[in-house]
Amino acid sequence: MSYETIKFDVDSDGIALITIDLPDQSMNVWNAQLIEDFEKAVDEVLSNDDIKGAVIASGKDSGFMAGADLRMLGDSSENPSVQEVYEGATRLNKLFRKMETGGKASKDLSKGAYTKPFAAAINGLALGGGLEVCLASHYRVASDSPKVQIGLPEVLVGLLPGAGGTQRVPRLAGIQNAMQMCTTGSSMKAEQAKSQNLIHDIVPHDELIAKAKEWVRANPKVRQPWDEARFKFPGGQGAMDPRVVPIFAGSAAMAQKQTFHNMPQVDKILSCIYEGSIVPIDVALRIESKYFTSLLLSDQTQNMIRTLFINKQAAEKGMARPKSVEPVKLQKVGVLGAGMMGAGIAYVTARSGMEVVLLDRDVDAAEKGKDYSRKLNDKGISKGKMTKDKSEEMLARIKTTADYDDLKDVDLIIEAVFEDPKVKADVIKKTEAVIGKDVVFASNTSTIPITSLAKNSERPTQFIGIHFFSPVDKMPLVEIIPGDASGDLPLAAALDYVKAIKKTPIVVSDTRGFYCNSVVVPYLNEAARMVKEGINPALIDNCARNLGMPVGPLALMDETSQELGYKIMMSAREEMGDAYQPTGVDDLLEKFVVELGRKGRKSGGGFYEYPEDGGKKYIWPGLTEHFPLADTQPSAEEVEERLLFIQLAAVAKCYSDDVVHDPQSADLGAIFGWGFAPWTGGPMSHIDTIGVEEYVRKAEALAQQHGERYAPPASFRKKAEEGGKFYAAA
Ligand code: NAD
C-alpha cells in the first residue's frame, strides 16, 4: 500500500501508526490527497486481521492539523450542482463515521457489537477538521506541550464545523460548551479541553505515541459513547429538557446581540446543535452536512472564505513580494520614536523574536516607550498567557537609546517620530549616517507622501512606507507604500518584516491617506454630516453596528479623535490651497475642537460622554443643543444604506484611481484596516455580489439625493454596462 501524505507502520503488537505528514507543507491540512490516503489507511486497519487498532499522529513539529485546505471549498468556479456539493460535504463525515463504527450499523453497536480502537495523539494545535478527526477517534491524548490548542475556528471564515464538530462536541462537552466553542471559534489549551471531556488525558510530550499505543493495546474492543444503547448528552439535550431549554432560547438572543444576524453560519451552527440533539448521531451528521452545504452554496460564505482565508493567507505568504530578492535578514530592527506608534512597533517586533533598538530624543522617552511592552507582558503574565522568564527575555531584546551610533548594525529602520516633515528629514539624515549601506528605511507616516520624504534620503531606492494602525499590537493590517523611487529591495524587506510579525500586508499607492484612511475619513465625515442634518446619533451608530461594523462611526471618531480630524483638515487646507475641497464637516470639527473643547475620547469626550468611573459611554446630552434633531428621522434602512454606500464609493474611487491595485487587497484592507462588515467578504466582493450594475444604480440614486460624493467612478459605470465581476476580471 503506498501513500503520499501519510506514513503507515504496524508494530509487533499489531498496532498501526498512521502518521499524517503532508509533503512540502509546514502544517497538515485536509486536502483531496490526504482524504484519499486516510480512507485507504482506515480501510487497511479495519480489514486486516493482523492489525488490532491504530494511533493517528502528526509528522509535523508545528502541530497535529490546522483544519481543511479551504481552497478545496472556496472555489465555486465550476458551478457544481447542489447534489455534488452535498456529496462533497458528507465525505469526511462518512469517513470518520466508518472509522468510529468499523463500518458497523449503529443499531448493531447499540446491541453490543464492538469495533477496533483508533486513538489520536495530539502533539500541538488541532483545529477544525484536524480536531474533528480526533473527536471521531475513540481515545484522545494530548501532549503537555504549550503548543497544544484545541478549537473549531470555521465560524470565523463563514463556515460551520462540517466534519462532525457540531455533533460530537455537544455529545462530549454538553450543549452550552459546544455552542460557545462552535460559535466563537476561539481555541483552548489542553487542560480546558480535558475539563470539558474533549480529550481523555495529557501526557509528557515524548511519551505521547507510547501512551496512545498503550491505550489501544489495553482496549482492543471499543465503541463510541453515542453508539451505546442509552446514551445521554452531558447536561441534557433536546426540546423538552428543562436544563437546556433556557440555553437554546438564550443562544438565539445572544447571536442577535453579537452578530446582528449578519453571520448566517452562527444561526446554522445553533440549528445543527439543537436539531442534532434530538436525533441519533447518523441523522445528526446528515443535518450538519445539509447546513454545511447551504453555507458553501451561498455567495456570502464563498466571499468570506476567499477574503478571510485564501487571500489573507496569500497576502501573508508574500504574494506581492518581488521574487528576485533573497529573503532579507531581520535580526535587529531600529525603531525611531518611542511614542504611541513606536512603542507598539517595538513591542510587536520584539515579541516576534527580533532585537529592537528603540530610539527617542532622550533615554527617558525611549524607556517610556519600552514600558508599553512591559505593561502588555504583565497583562499576559496575569492572564497566564506568558511566563515571567519569557517576558524578561523579550524585554531584554529591546535596547533603549538616544544615541544614533546604536543603530549601526540594524537590518531595518522603522521611523515613527512626530508627523513633521522637518523632524523626519533630520532623523533620516542622522540615521543614514550610521546604518549599513543596504539597510532599508521605512517610515510610518500617515499623511506625508513617501516620495517626498524619500527626497531627504541619500538612498531613495531603499526608502518605503510601512503604515501601521493603532493600537499596533491589536490591529492586524499593515499598508506598504512604495514611493516613486522605491526599488524591489524595500518592498521585499517590508513584506518579510510584516510576515515576521504575523500581520497582514497590502501594497498600496503613495497618495494622501494611502488606501484605508482615504475611505475611513469620508465615512466618518458622512456620519458627522448626518449629525449636522439632525439625524439621531444613536440611530447612526446603531445602524452601523447592524450593518456589521464593529463600532459605530461616531464612536470611532471619538477614538481617533476630533482633534486629529481637525489637524488633518487644517494641514490639507494649507497644503492644497485653492484646490482644497471642503469636506462638509469642517465647521463641525472646528466647533468640537476649538469652541467646545470636545477633542475626542482621551481629551474631554466627543459625540459621547465617557464617565470617569469607567461606566458605559452615552451620547453627550449637549449635542442636540448644537445640532438639533430633525423632526422627521430617516428609516434605519436609509441610514444603513448611506453608511454602506459612502464606504463603497470611496473604495470604488481608490480602486479606480489605482490607489489599491486589486480587489483582493481592497477587501483585505477594508476588513482588517477599518473593520468593514466581514460578512460581505469586503467592499469589492460586496459590489460583485449585489452586481456592479445594481451598485451603480443605487450609487447614482444616492448621489442625486445626497450629493456627488456617492457617485460611482466612470470605470464602474463602464463595467456595469459591459457586465462581469471585478474578481473574475482580476
Ligand atoms: P507620538 O507623538 O506619540 O510619538 C512620537 C515620538 O517621536 C515621541 O516619543 C517623540 O519624543 C519622538 N520624537 C520626536 N522627534 C524626535 C527626534 N528628532 N528623534 C527621536 N525621536 C523623536 O506620535 P505617534 O502617534 O506615535 O505617531 C508617530 C508617527 O506614526 C507619525 O508619523 C504618525 O503620523 C504615524 N502614525 C500614527 C498613527 C496614530 O494612530 N497615532 C497611525 C499610523 C501612523
GROMACS .gro file of N, CA, C and O in nm, residues 15 39 41 44 207 269 274 297-298 322 330 400 475 487 491 516 545 571 649:
model
   76
   15ILE      N    1  -0.023  -0.288   1.619
   15ILE     CA    2  -0.085  -0.154   1.627
   15ILE      C    3  -0.030  -0.066   1.515
   15ILE      O    4   0.092  -0.051   1.502
   39GLU      N    5  -0.848   0.741   0.402
   39GLU     CA    6  -0.953   0.640   0.383
   39GLU      C    7  -0.889   0.502   0.358
   39GLU      O    8  -0.932   0.403   0.414
   41ALA      N    9  -0.600   0.405   0.460
   41ALA     CA   10  -0.540   0.360   0.586
   41ALA      C   11  -0.646   0.304   0.680
   41ALA      O   12  -0.627   0.199   0.744
   44GLU      N   13  -0.752  -0.028   0.563
   44GLU     CA   14  -0.649  -0.128   0.591
   44GLU      C   15  -0.658  -0.173   0.738
   44GLU      O   16  -0.653  -0.293   0.767
  207GLU      N   17   0.626   1.106   2.549
  207GLU     CA   18   0.561   0.975   2.571
  207GLU      C   19   0.429   0.964   2.495
  207GLU      O   20   0.355   0.867   2.512
  269ILE      N   21  -2.509   2.701   1.294
  269ILE     CA   22  -2.442   2.619   1.397
  269ILE      C   23  -2.541   2.589   1.509
  269ILE      O   24  -2.553   2.476   1.557
  274TYR      N   25  -2.899   2.220   1.799
  274TYR     CA   26  -3.033   2.192   1.851
  274TYR      C   27  -3.095   2.070   1.781
  274TYR      O   28  -3.133   1.973   1.846
  297LEU      N   29  -2.288   2.695  -0.060
  297LEU     CA   30  -2.352   2.742  -0.182
  297LEU      C   31  -2.385   2.891  -0.178
  297LEU      O   32  -2.431   2.946  -0.276
  298SER      N   33  -2.364   2.956  -0.062
  298SER     CA   34  -2.402   3.098  -0.055
  298SER      C   35  -2.285   3.187  -0.097
  298SER      O   36  -2.168   3.158  -0.068
  322PRO      N   37   0.866   4.076  -0.452
  322PRO     CA   38   0.948   4.054  -0.572
  322PRO      C   39   1.033   3.927  -0.553
  322PRO      O   40   1.105   3.915  -0.454
  330LEU      N   41   1.658   3.984   0.915
  330LEU     CA   42   1.588   4.077   1.004
  330LEU      C   43   1.611   4.037   1.150
  330LEU      O   44   1.517   3.998   1.220
  400THR      N   45   1.697   5.052   2.469
  400THR     CA   46   1.653   5.191   2.456
  400THR      C   47   1.775   5.282   2.443
  400THR      O   48   1.880   5.256   2.504
  475MET      N   49  -0.410   4.573   1.592
  475MET     CA   50  -0.458   4.588   1.455
  475MET      C   51  -0.380   4.498   1.358
  475MET      O   52  -0.257   4.505   1.352
  487GLY      N   53   1.280   5.072  -0.488
  487GLY     CA   54   1.313   4.956  -0.570
  487GLY      C   55   1.248   4.831  -0.513
  487GLY      O   56   1.161   4.838  -0.427
  491LEU      N   57   1.056   4.675  -0.083
  491LEU     CA   58   0.927   4.606  -0.086
  491LEU      C   59   0.943   4.465  -0.029
  491LEU      O   60   0.863   4.419   0.055
  516CYS      N   61  -0.652   5.300   0.328
  516CYS     CA   62  -0.753   5.289   0.435
  516CYS      C   63  -0.805   5.426   0.480
  516CYS      O   64  -0.925   5.446   0.493
  545ARG      N   65  -2.364   4.933   1.344
  545ARG     CA   66  -2.344   4.805   1.412
  545ARG      C   67  -2.431   4.698   1.346
  545ARG      O   68  -2.390   4.584   1.328
  571SER      N   69  -0.413   7.078   0.784
  571SER     CA   70  -0.292   7.062   0.704
  571SER      C   71  -0.327   7.041   0.556
  571SER      O   72  -0.255   7.087   0.467
  649ALA      N   73  -1.833   5.392  -0.214
  649ALA     CA   74  -1.795   5.497  -0.309
  649ALA      C   75  -1.646   5.530  -0.296
  649ALA      O   76  -1.574   5.544  -0.397
   0.00000   0.00000   0.00000
